[in-house]
mmCIF file of C-alpha atoms in Angstrom:
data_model
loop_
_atom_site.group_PDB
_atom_site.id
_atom_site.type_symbol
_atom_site.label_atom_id
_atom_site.label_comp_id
_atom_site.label_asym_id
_atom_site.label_seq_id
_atom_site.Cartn_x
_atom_site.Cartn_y
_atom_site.Cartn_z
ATOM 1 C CA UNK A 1 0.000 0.000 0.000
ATOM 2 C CA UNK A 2 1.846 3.555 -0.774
ATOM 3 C CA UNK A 3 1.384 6.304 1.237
ATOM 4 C CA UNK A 4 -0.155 9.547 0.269
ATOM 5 C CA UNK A 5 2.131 12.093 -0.765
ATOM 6 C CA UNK A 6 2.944 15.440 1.463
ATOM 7 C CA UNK A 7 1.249 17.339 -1.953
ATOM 8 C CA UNK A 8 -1.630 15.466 -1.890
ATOM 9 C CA UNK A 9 -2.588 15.376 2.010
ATOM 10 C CA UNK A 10 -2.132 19.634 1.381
ATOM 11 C CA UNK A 11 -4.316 19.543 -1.616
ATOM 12 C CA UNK A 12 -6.888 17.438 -0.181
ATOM 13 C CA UNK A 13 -6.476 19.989 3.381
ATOM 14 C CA UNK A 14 -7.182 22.712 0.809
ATOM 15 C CA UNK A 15 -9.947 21.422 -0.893
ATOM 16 C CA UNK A 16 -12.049 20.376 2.551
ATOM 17 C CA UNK A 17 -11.159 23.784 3.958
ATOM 18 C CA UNK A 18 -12.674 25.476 0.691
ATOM 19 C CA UNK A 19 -15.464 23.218 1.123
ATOM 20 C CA UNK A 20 -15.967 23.804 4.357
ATOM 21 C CA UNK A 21 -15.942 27.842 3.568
ATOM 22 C CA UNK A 22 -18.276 27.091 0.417
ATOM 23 C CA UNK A 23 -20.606 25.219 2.791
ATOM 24 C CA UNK A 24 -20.817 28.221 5.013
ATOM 25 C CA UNK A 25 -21.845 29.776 2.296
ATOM 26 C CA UNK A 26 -24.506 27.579 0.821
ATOM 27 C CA UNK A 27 -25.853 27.019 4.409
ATOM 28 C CA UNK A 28 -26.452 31.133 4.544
ATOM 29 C CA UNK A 29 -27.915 31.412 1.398
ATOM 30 C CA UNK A 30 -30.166 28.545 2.390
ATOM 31 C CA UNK A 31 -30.962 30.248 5.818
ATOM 32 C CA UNK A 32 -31.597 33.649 4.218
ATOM 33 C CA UNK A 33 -34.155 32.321 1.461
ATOM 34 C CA UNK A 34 -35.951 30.278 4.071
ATOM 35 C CA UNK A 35 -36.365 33.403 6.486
ATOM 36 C CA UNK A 36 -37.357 36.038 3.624
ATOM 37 C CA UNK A 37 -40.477 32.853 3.234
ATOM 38 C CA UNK A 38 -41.240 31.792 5.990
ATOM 39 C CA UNK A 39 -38.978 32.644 9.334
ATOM 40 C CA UNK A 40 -40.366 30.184 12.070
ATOM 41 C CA UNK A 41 -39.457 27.303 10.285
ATOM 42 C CA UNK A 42 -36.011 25.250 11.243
ATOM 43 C CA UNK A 43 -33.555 24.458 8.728
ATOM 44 C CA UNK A 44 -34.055 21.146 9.687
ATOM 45 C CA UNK A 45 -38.205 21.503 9.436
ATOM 46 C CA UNK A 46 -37.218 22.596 5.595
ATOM 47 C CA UNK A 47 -35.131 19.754 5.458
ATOM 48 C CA UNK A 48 -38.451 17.370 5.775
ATOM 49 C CA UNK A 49 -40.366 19.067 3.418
ATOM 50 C CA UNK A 50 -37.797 18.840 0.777
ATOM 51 C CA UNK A 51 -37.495 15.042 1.452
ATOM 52 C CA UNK A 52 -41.567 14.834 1.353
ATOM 53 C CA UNK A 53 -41.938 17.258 -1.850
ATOM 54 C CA UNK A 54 -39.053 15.037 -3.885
ATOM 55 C CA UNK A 55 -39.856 11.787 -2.464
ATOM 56 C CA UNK A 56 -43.701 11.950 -1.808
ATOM 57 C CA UNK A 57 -45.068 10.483 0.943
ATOM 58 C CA UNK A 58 -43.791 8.321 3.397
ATOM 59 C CA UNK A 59 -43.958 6.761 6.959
ATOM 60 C CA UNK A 60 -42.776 8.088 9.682
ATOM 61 C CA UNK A 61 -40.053 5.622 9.831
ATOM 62 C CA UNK A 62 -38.755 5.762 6.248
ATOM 63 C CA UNK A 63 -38.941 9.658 6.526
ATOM 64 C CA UNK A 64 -36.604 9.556 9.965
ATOM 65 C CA UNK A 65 -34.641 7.292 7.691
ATOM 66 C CA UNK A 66 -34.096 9.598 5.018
ATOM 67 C CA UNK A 67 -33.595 12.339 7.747
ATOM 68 C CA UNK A 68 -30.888 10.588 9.752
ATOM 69 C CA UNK A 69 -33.233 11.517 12.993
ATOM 70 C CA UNK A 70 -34.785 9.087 15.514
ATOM 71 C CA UNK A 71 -38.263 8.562 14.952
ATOM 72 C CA UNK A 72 -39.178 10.496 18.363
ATOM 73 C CA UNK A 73 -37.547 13.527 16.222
ATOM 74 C CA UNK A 74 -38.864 13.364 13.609
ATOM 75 C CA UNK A 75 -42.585 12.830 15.232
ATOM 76 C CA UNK A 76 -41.600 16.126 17.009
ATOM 77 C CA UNK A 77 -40.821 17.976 14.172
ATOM 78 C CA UNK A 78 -44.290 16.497 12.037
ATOM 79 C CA UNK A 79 -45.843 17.161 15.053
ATOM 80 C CA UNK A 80 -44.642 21.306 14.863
ATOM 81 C CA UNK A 81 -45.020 20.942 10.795
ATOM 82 C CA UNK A 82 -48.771 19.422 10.742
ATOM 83 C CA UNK A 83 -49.667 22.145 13.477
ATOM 84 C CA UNK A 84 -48.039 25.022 10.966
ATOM 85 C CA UNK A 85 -50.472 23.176 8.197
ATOM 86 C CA UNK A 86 -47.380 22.637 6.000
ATOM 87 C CA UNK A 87 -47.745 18.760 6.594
ATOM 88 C CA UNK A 88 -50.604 16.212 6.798
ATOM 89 C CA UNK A 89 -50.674 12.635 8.233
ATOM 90 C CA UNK A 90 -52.973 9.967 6.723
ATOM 91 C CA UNK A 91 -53.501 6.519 6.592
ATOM 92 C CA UNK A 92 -52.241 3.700 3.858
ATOM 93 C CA UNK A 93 -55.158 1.563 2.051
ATOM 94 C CA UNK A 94 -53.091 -0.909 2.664
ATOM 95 C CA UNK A 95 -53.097 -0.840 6.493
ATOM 96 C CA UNK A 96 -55.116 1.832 7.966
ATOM 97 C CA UNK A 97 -52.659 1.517 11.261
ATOM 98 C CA UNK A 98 -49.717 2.930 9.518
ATOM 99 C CA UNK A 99 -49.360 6.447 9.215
ATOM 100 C CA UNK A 100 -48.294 8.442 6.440
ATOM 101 C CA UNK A 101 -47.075 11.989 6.094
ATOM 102 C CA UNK A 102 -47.437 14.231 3.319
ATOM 103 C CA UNK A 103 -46.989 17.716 1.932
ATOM 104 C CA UNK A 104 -49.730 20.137 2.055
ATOM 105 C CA UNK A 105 -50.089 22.884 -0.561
ATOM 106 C CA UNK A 106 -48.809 24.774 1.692
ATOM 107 C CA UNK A 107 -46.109 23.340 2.282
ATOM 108 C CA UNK A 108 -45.140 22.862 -1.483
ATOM 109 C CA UNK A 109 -45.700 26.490 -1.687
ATOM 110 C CA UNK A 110 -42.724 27.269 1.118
ATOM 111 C CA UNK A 111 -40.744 24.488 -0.354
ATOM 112 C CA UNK A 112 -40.588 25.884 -4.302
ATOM 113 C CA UNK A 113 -40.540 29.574 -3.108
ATOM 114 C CA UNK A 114 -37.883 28.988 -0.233
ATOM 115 C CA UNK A 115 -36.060 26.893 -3.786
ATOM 116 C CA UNK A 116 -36.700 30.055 -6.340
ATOM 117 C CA UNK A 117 -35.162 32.651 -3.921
ATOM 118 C CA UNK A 118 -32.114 30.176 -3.323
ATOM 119 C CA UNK A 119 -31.726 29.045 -7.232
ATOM 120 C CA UNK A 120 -31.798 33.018 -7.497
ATOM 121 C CA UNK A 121 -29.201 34.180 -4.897
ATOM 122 C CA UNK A 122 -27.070 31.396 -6.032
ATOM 123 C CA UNK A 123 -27.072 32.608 -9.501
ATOM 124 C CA UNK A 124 -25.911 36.464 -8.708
ATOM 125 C CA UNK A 125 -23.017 34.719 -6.795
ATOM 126 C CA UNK A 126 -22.264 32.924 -9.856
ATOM 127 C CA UNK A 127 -22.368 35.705 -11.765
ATOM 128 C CA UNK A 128 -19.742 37.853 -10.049
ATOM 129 C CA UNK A 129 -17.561 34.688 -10.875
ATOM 130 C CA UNK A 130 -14.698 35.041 -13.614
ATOM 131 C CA UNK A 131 -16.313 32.851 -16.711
ATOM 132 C CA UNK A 132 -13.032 30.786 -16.799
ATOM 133 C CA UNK A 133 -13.717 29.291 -13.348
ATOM 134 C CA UNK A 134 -17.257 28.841 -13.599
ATOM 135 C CA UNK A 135 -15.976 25.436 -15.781
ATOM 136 C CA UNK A 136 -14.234 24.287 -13.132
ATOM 137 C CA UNK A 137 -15.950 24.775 -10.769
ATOM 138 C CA UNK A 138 -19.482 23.188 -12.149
ATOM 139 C CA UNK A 139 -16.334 19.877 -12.645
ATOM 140 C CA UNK A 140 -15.345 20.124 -9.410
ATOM 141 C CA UNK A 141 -18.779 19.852 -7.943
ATOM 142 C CA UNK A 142 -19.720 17.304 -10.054
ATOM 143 C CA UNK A 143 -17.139 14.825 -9.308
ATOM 144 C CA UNK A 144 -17.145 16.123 -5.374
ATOM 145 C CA UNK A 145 -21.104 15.293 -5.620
ATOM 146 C CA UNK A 146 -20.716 11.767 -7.549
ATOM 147 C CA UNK A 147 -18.175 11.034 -4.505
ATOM 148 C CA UNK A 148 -20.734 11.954 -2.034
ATOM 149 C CA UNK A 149 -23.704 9.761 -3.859
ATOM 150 C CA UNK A 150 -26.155 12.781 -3.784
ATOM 151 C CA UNK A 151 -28.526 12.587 -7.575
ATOM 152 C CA UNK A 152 -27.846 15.120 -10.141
ATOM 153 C CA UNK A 153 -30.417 18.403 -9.477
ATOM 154 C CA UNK A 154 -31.906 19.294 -13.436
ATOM 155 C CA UNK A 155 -30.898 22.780 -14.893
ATOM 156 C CA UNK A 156 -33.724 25.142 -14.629
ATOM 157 C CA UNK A 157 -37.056 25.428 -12.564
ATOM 158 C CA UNK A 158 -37.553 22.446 -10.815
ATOM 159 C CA UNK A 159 -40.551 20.009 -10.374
ATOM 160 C CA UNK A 160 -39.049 19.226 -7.357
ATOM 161 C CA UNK A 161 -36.937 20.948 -5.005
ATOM 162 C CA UNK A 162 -33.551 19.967 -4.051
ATOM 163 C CA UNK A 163 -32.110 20.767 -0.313
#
């Protein structure tokens, strides 16, 4: 097995500090557009509806799941989300015991303008950029997303939103 070289341990260094500055970032952004919508929800409570409005609905289990929270947080944070109207629980046909929990309309509506005002903040950052970087950057993130497993977001207005 060789060993990493001294140039690569300070490249990678580099690249997860600029990562960790571009989260900061991204994490702002996200913050900002979620406050100028609606400012008592939690990142976090977002977080849920995002999963629910791309995934449809689900049980509360599954939905911890995809949340990485126990299912005691995640009943909390239903709990908050179905008193706020912006989620609804309901039954399966299939078994009228198990729970579901889906988006309201509004909800969606918080979800794809909370998404718009991002997609648009994130573009006049984007813009400031020197074209020639903007290339490698969209390759860097690429790759740095394939590593990390998360699905490709389409270009444009989405059906969906993305987190």
């Amino acid at each position: 097995m060789s060993q990493p070289s001294p140039a690569s341990e300070s490249d990678a260094e580099a690249m997860v500090t600029a990562l960790l500055t571009a989260s900061r970032l991204l994490v702002a952004v996200s913050a900002r557009s979620l406050a100028a919508v609606e400012d008592s929800l939690t990142l976090p409570q977002f977080r849920m509806l995002v999963v629910l409005d791309g995934r449809g609905p689900m049980s509360l289990s599954r939905l911890a799941g995809e949340l990485g929270v126990q299912p005691s947080t995640a009943m909390r944070m239903i709990d908050r989300l179905v008193a706020a109207g912006m989620v609804a629980r309901g039954v399966t046909a299939e078994d009228r015991r198990t729970s579901v929990i889906s988006l309201t309309k509004d909800g969606r509506r918080i979800v794809n303008e909370a998404t718009s005002r991002r997609r648009r903040e994130i573009a006049g950052i984007v813009d400031v950029m020197p074209p020639g970087q903007r290339r490698h950057l969209i390759e860097a993130l690429q790759a740095f997303t394939e590593a990390g497993g998360e699905p490709s977001v389409e270009n444009g207005p989405q059906t969906h939103a993305t987190w």
